[in-house]
Coordinates of C-alpha atoms in Angstrom, one line a residue:
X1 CA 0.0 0.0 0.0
X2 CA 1.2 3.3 -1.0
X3 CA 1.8 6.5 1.8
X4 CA -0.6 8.9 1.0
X5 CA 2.3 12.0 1.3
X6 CA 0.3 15.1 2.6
X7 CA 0.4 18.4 0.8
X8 CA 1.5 22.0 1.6
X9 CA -0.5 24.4 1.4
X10 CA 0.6 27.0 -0.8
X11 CA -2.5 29.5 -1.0
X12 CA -0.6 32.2 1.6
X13 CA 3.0 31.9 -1.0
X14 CA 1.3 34.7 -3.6
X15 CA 0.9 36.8 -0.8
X16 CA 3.8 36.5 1.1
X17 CA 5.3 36.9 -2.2
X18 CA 3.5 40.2 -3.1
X19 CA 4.7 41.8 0.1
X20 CA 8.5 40.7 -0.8
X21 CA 8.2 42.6 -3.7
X22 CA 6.7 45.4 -2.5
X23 CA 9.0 46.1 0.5
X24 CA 12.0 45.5 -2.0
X25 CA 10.6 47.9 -4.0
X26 CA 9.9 50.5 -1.0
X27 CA 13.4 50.2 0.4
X28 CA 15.6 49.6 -3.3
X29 CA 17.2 53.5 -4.3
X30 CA 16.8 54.2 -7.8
X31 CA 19.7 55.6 -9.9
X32 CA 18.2 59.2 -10.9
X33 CA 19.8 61.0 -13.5
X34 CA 21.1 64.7 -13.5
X35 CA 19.5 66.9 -15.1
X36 CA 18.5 70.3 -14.6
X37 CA 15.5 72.2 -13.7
X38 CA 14.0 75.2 -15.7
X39 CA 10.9 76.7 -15.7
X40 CA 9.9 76.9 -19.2
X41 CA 8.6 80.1 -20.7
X42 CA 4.7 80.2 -21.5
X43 CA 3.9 79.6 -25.7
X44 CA 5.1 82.6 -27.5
X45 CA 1.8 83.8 -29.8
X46 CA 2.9 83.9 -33.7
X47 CA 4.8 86.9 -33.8
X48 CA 6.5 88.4 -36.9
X49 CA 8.0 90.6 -36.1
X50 CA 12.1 90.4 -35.0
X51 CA 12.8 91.9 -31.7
X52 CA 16.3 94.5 -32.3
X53 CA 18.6 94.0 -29.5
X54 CA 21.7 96.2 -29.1
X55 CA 25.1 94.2 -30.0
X56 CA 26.8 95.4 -26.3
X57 CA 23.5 93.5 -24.9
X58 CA 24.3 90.2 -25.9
X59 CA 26.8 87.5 -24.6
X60 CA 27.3 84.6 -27.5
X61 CA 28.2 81.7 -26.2
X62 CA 28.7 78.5 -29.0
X63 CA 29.1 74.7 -27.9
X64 CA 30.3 73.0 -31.2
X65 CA 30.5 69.5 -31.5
X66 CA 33.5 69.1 -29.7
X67 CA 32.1 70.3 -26.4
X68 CA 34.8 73.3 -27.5
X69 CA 33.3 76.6 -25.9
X70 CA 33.2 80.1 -27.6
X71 CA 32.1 83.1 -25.5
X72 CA 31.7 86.4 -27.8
X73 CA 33.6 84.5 -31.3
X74 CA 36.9 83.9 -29.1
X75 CA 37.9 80.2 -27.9
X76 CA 36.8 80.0 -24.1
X77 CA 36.5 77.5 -21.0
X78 CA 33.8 76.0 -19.0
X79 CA 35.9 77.2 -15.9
X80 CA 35.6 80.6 -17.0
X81 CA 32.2 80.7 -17.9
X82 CA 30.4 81.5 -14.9
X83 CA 33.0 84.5 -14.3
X84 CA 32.2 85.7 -18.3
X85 CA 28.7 85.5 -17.3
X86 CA 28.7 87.3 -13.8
X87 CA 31.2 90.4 -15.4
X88 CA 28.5 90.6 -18.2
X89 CA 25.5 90.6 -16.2
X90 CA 26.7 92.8 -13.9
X91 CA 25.3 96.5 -14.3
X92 CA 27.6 98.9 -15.0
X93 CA 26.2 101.9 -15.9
X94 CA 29.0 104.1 -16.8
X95 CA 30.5 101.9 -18.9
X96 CA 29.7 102.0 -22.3
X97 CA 31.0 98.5 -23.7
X98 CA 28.6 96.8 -21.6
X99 CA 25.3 96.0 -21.2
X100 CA 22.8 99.2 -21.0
X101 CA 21.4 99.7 -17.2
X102 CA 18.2 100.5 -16.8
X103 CA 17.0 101.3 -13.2
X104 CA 13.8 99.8 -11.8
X105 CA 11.7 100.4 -8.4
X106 CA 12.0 96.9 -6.7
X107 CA 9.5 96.3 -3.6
X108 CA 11.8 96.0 -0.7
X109 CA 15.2 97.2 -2.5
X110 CA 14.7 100.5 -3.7
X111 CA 15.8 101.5 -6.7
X112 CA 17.6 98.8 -8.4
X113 CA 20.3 99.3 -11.8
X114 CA 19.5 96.1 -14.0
X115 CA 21.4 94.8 -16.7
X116 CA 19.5 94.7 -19.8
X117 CA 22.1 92.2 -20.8
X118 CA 21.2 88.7 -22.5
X119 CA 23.2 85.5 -22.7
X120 CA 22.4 83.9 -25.8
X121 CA 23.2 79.9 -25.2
X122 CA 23.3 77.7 -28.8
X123 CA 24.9 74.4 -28.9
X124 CA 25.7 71.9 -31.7
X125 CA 23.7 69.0 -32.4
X126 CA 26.4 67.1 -31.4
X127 CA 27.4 68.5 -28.2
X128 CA 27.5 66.2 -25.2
X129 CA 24.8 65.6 -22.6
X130 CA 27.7 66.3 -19.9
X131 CA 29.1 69.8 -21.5
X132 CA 25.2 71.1 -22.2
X133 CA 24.7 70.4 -18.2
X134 CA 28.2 72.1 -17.4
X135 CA 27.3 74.9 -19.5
X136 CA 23.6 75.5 -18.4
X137 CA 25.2 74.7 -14.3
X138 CA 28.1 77.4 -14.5
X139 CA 25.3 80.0 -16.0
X140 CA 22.8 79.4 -13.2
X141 CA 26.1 79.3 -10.7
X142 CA 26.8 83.1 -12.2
X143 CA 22.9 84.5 -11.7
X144 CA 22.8 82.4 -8.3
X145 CA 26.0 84.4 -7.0
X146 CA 24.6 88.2 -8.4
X147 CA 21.4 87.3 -6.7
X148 CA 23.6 86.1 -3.4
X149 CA 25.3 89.7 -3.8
X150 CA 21.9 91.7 -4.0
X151 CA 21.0 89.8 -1.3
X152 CA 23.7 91.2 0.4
X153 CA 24.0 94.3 -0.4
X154 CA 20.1 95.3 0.0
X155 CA 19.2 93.1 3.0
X156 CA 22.2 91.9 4.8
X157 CA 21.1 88.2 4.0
X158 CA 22.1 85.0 2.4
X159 CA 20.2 84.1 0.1
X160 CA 18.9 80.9 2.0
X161 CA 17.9 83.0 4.7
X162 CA 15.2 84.9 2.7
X163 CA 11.8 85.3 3.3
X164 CA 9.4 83.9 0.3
X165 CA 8.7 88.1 -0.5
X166 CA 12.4 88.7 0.0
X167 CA 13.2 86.3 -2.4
X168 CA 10.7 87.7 -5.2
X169 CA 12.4 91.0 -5.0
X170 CA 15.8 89.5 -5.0
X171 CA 14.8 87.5 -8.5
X172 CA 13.2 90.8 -9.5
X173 CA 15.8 92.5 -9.3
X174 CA 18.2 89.6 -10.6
X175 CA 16.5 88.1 -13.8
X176 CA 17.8 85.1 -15.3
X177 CA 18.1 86.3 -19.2
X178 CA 19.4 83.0 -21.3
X179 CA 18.2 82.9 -24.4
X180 CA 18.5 79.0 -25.7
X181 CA 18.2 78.8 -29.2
X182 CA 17.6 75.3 -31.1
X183 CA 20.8 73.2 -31.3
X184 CA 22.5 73.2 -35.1
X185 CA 25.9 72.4 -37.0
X186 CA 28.2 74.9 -35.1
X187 CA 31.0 74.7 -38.1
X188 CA 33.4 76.4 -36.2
X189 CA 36.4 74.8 -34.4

């Protein structure tokens, strides 16, 4: 006569099994990749006509396919950039190579001299992922450490220690202007 061999019962195994997975998925870190974050500009209504912006205004910088840098047509570095970019954006109003100054009543600062100065940003289609983020983090570095001056300056504060209405008048006062235009064949070298 054959042992009858008794079974297991396996109806609890799905849901000891379901809460495996989902505390392994609760307490497993995911690699995240960089990035960076921007606040995109609202649709821009068809507009024909072209928008005349003094040449002193503008700061060209080129990324060619090389991840090779060019800051107003001369050969550059990404070490330098965030310098180029704070001496540019700062106003200096009796100076006339750079950017005009216009002065502007800011809640909470008083009058204010702003740059009316634009960094114009175009990269090569084949530019790497790691040079556009270097690029796009030393500009927001040089617009991070002119609004950490205003700070300063007007209300004898880091910038971390800023109230949510302090803060609005410091980027006010301290607007990021980079202009990003669509990425193409930079031919230069």
């Amino acid at each position: 006569m054959a042992k009858k061999v008794p079974e297991i019962n396996s109806s609890s195994q799905a849901d000891i099994a379901f809460l495996l997975l989902c505390f392994f998925l609760m307490t497993t870190s995911m690699d995240v990749d960089y990035g960076i974050t921007r606040r995109l500009p609202p649709p821009v209504e068809q507009n024909d006509e072209d928008v005349k912006v003094k040449e002193r205004n503008v700061m060209n910088v080129l990324v060619n396919k090389n991840d090779r840098l060019l800051v107003n047509g001369r050969p550059s570095d990404i070490s330098l950039l965030k310098d180029q970019a704070k001496e540019f954006m700062t106003p200096r109003p009796n100076d006339p190579t750079a950017p005009e100054v216009d002065f502007k009543d800011v809640e909470l600062l008083g009058s204010v001299p702003m740059s009316k100065g634009v960094i114009s940003l175009q990269n090569d289609r084949g530019t790497s992922y790691a040079m556009y983020i270097s690029v796009q983090n030393e500009l927001a570095r040089a617009f991070n450490e002119l609004k950490e001056e205003m700070a300063w300056q007007r209300l004898h504060k880091h910038l971390a220690d800023l109230n949510a209405d302090q803060e609005k008048a410091i980027n006010e006062a301290v607007p990021v202007r980079v202009s990003e235009a669509e990425p193409v064949e930079i031919i230069k070298q």
